[in-house]
Structure formats: structure tokens, C-alpha cells
CSV table of C-alpha atoms in Angstrom, one decimal:
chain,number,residue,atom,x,y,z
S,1,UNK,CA,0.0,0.0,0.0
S,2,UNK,CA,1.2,3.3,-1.1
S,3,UNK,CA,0.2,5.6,1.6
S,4,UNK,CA,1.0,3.1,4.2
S,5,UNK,CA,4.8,3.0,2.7
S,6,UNK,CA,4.4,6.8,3.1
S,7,UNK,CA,3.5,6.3,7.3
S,8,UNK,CA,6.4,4.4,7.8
S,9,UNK,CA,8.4,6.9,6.0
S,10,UNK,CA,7.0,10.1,7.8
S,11,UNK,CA,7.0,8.5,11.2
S,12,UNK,CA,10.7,8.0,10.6
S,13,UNK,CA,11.4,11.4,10.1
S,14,UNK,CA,9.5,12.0,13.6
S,15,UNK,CA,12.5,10.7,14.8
S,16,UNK,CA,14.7,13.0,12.9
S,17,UNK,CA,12.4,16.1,13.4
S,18,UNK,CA,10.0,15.1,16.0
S,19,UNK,CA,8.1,18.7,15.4
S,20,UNK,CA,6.5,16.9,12.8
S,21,UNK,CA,4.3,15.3,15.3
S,22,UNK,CA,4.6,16.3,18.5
S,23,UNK,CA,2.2,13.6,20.3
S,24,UNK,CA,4.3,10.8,18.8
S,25,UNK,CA,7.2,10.2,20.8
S,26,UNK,CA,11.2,10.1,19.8
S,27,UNK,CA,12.2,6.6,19.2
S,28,UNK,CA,15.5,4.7,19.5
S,29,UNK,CA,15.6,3.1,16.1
S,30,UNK,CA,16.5,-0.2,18.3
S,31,UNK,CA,13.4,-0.3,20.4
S,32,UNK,CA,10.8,-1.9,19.0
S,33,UNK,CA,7.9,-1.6,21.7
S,34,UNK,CA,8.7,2.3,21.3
S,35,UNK,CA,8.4,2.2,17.6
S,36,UNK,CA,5.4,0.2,17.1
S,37,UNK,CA,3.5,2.5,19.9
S,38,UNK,CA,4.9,5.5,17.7
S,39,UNK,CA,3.5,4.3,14.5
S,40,UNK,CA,0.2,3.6,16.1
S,41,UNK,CA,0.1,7.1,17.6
S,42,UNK,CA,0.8,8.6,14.4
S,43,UNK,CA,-1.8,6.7,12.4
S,44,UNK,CA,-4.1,8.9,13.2
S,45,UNK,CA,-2.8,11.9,11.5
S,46,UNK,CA,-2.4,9.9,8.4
S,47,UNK,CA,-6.4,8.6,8.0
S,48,UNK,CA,-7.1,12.3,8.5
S,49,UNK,CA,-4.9,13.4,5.8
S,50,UNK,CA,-2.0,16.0,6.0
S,51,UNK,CA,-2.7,18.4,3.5
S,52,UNK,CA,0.4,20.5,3.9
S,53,UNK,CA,2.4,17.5,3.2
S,54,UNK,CA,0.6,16.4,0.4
S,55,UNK,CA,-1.1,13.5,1.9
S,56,UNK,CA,-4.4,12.8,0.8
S,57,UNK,CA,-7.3,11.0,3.5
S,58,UNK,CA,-6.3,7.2,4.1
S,59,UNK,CA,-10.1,6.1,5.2
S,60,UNK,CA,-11.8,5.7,3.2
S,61,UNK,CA,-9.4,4.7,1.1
S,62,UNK,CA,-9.7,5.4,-3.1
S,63,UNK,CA,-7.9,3.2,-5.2
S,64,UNK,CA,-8.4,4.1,-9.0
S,65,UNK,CA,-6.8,1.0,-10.4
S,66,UNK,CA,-5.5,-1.7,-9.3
S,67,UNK,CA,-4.7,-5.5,-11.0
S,68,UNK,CA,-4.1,-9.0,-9.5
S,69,UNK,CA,-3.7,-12.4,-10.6
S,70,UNK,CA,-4.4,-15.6,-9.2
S,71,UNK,CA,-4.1,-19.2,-9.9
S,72,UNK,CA,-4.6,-18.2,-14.1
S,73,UNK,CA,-7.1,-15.3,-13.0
S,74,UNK,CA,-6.6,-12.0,-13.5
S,75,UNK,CA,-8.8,-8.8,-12.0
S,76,UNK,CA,-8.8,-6.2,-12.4
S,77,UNK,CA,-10.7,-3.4,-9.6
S,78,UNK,CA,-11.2,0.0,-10.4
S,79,UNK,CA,-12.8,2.9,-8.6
S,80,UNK,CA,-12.4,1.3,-5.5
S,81,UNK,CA,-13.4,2.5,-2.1
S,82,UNK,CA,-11.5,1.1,0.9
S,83,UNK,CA,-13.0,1.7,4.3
S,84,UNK,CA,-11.7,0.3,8.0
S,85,UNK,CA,-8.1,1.7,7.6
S,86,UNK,CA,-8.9,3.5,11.3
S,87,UNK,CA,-8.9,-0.4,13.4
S,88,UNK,CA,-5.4,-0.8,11.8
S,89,UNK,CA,-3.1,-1.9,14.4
S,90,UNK,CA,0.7,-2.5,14.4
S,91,UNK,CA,1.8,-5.8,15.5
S,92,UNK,CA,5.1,-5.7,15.4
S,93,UNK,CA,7.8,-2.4,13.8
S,94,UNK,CA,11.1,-3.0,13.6
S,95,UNK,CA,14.4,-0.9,11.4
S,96,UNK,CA,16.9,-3.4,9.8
S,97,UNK,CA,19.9,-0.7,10.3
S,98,UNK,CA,22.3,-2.3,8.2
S,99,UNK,CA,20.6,-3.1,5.2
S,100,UNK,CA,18.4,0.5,6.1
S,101,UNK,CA,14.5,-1.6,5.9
S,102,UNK,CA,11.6,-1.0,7.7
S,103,UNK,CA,9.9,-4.1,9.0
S,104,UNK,CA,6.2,-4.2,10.1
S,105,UNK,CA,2.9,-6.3,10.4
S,106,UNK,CA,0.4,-5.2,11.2
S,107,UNK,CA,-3.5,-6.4,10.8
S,108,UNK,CA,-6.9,-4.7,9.9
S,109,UNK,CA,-9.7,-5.8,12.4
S,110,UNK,CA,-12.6,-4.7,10.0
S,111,UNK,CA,-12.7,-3.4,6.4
S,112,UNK,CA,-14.6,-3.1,3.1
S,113,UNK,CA,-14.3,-2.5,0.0
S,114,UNK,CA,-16.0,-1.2,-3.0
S,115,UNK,CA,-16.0,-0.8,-6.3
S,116,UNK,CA,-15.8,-1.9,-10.0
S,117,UNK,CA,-14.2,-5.2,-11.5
S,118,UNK,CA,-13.0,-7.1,-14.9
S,119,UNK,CA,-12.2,-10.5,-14.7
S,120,UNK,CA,-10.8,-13.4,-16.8
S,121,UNK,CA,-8.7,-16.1,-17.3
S,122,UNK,CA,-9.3,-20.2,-17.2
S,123,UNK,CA,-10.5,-22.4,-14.0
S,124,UNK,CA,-9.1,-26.2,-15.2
S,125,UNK,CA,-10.3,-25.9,-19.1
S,126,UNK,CA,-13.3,-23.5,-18.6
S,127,UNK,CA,-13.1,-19.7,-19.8
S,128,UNK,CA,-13.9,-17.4,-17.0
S,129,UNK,CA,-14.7,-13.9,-18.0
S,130,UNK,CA,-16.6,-11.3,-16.1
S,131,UNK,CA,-17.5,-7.8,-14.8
S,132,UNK,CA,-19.7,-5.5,-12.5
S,133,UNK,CA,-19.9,-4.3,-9.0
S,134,UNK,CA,-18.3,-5.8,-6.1
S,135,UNK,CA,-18.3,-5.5,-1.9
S,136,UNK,CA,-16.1,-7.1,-0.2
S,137,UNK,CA,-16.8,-7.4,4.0
């Protein structure tokens, strides 16, 4: 997820410039508890949006386009609307320092989405080809 990529990277500079959110406290990048209560702490700035730093609303969600493929199916949703980004919680946030990666998992407790799909492909020997509205709970 692209604007959760940009959390991770804006909670980081917290660290550097912790003006940036001044609820979300200064982490060693070695203590993990620390980090993973900072990233929750600054989720909430991030649903909201930040317009001044160019960061559009994270719930709900808009995802214009986006494709997958699976077991020789591929879909394609458009238009979508994701809700439930605000019961995201961090399990675990951790920095490899020497290879400079940010580690996470987190999980969603409820979400939906919303939208428009095109599918197609082959189940076995069958053709498979589809398209229309879809909600996802």
C-alpha cells in the first residue's frame, strides 16, 4: 500500500524532526515496543490526511486501479473504495539498520471494499470472464 509506505516513512522522520508530530514520541531506532507505539500514535494523523504535506485521506481509502492475478485469473478493480483503515493496528515495527528496511505487520480488524471489476482467465479448461460491481466485507 502506497500511503502506508508513506506512514512508515514520515514516522521515521519523527525521529529525525519530532516537530513533525509532537504527540508521537522520539524513538531509539532499536526499540521496537517504542516504535510500534509511535506508528500507532501517528496513524491517526495519516487517515485524516496532512494536506500541507501532500497527503491525501487514508479512510476511506480510493484506489483508482489496481490488477491481481491468481491461480490463471486476473482482476482487475477499479474505482475502488476502501473503508476500516482507522482499526489498523501494528503488530510488530522493527528498522533493519544495516541493510536500512523497515519491517512491520500489522493487521486490519474490520474493512470493506467497493468498487468496480474485470475478470478473466481459465479455472481447469473453462473460460472465466466477467465484470460489474463488487463489496467485499
Amino acid at each position: 500500500m502506497k500511503y502506508l509506505s508513506i506512514l512508515l516513512c514520515i514516522v521515521y522522520l519523527s525521529y529525525i524532526h519530532s516537530y513533525v508530530f509532537p504527540t508521537v514520541p522520539k524513538c531509539k531506532l532499536t526499540d521496537s515496543v517504542c516504535l510500534k507505539s509511535s506508528f500507532q500514535k501517528a496513524l491517526p494523523f495519516f487517515l485524516d490526511g496532512i494536506p500541507e504535506l501532500g497527503i491525501e485521506k487514508m479512510d476511506p481509502l480510493l484506489i483508482e486501479e489496481k490488477e491481481y492475478e491468481i491461480g490463471g485469473l486476473k482482476f482487475l478493480l477499479k474505482d475502488t473504495k476502501m473503508t476500516g483503515m482507522k482499526t489498523l493496528i501494528f503488530d510488530k515495527v522493527s528498522f533493519d539498520l544495516q541493510n536500512k528496511i523497515v519491517n512491520y505487520k500489522y493487521h486490519v480488524a474490520t474493512s470493506s471494499m467497493i468498487g468496480k471489476y474485470e475478470a478473466g482467465g481459465k479455472i481447469l479448461l473453462l473460460p472465466i470472464q466477467g465484470n460489474g460491481l463488487f463489496t467485499l466485507e
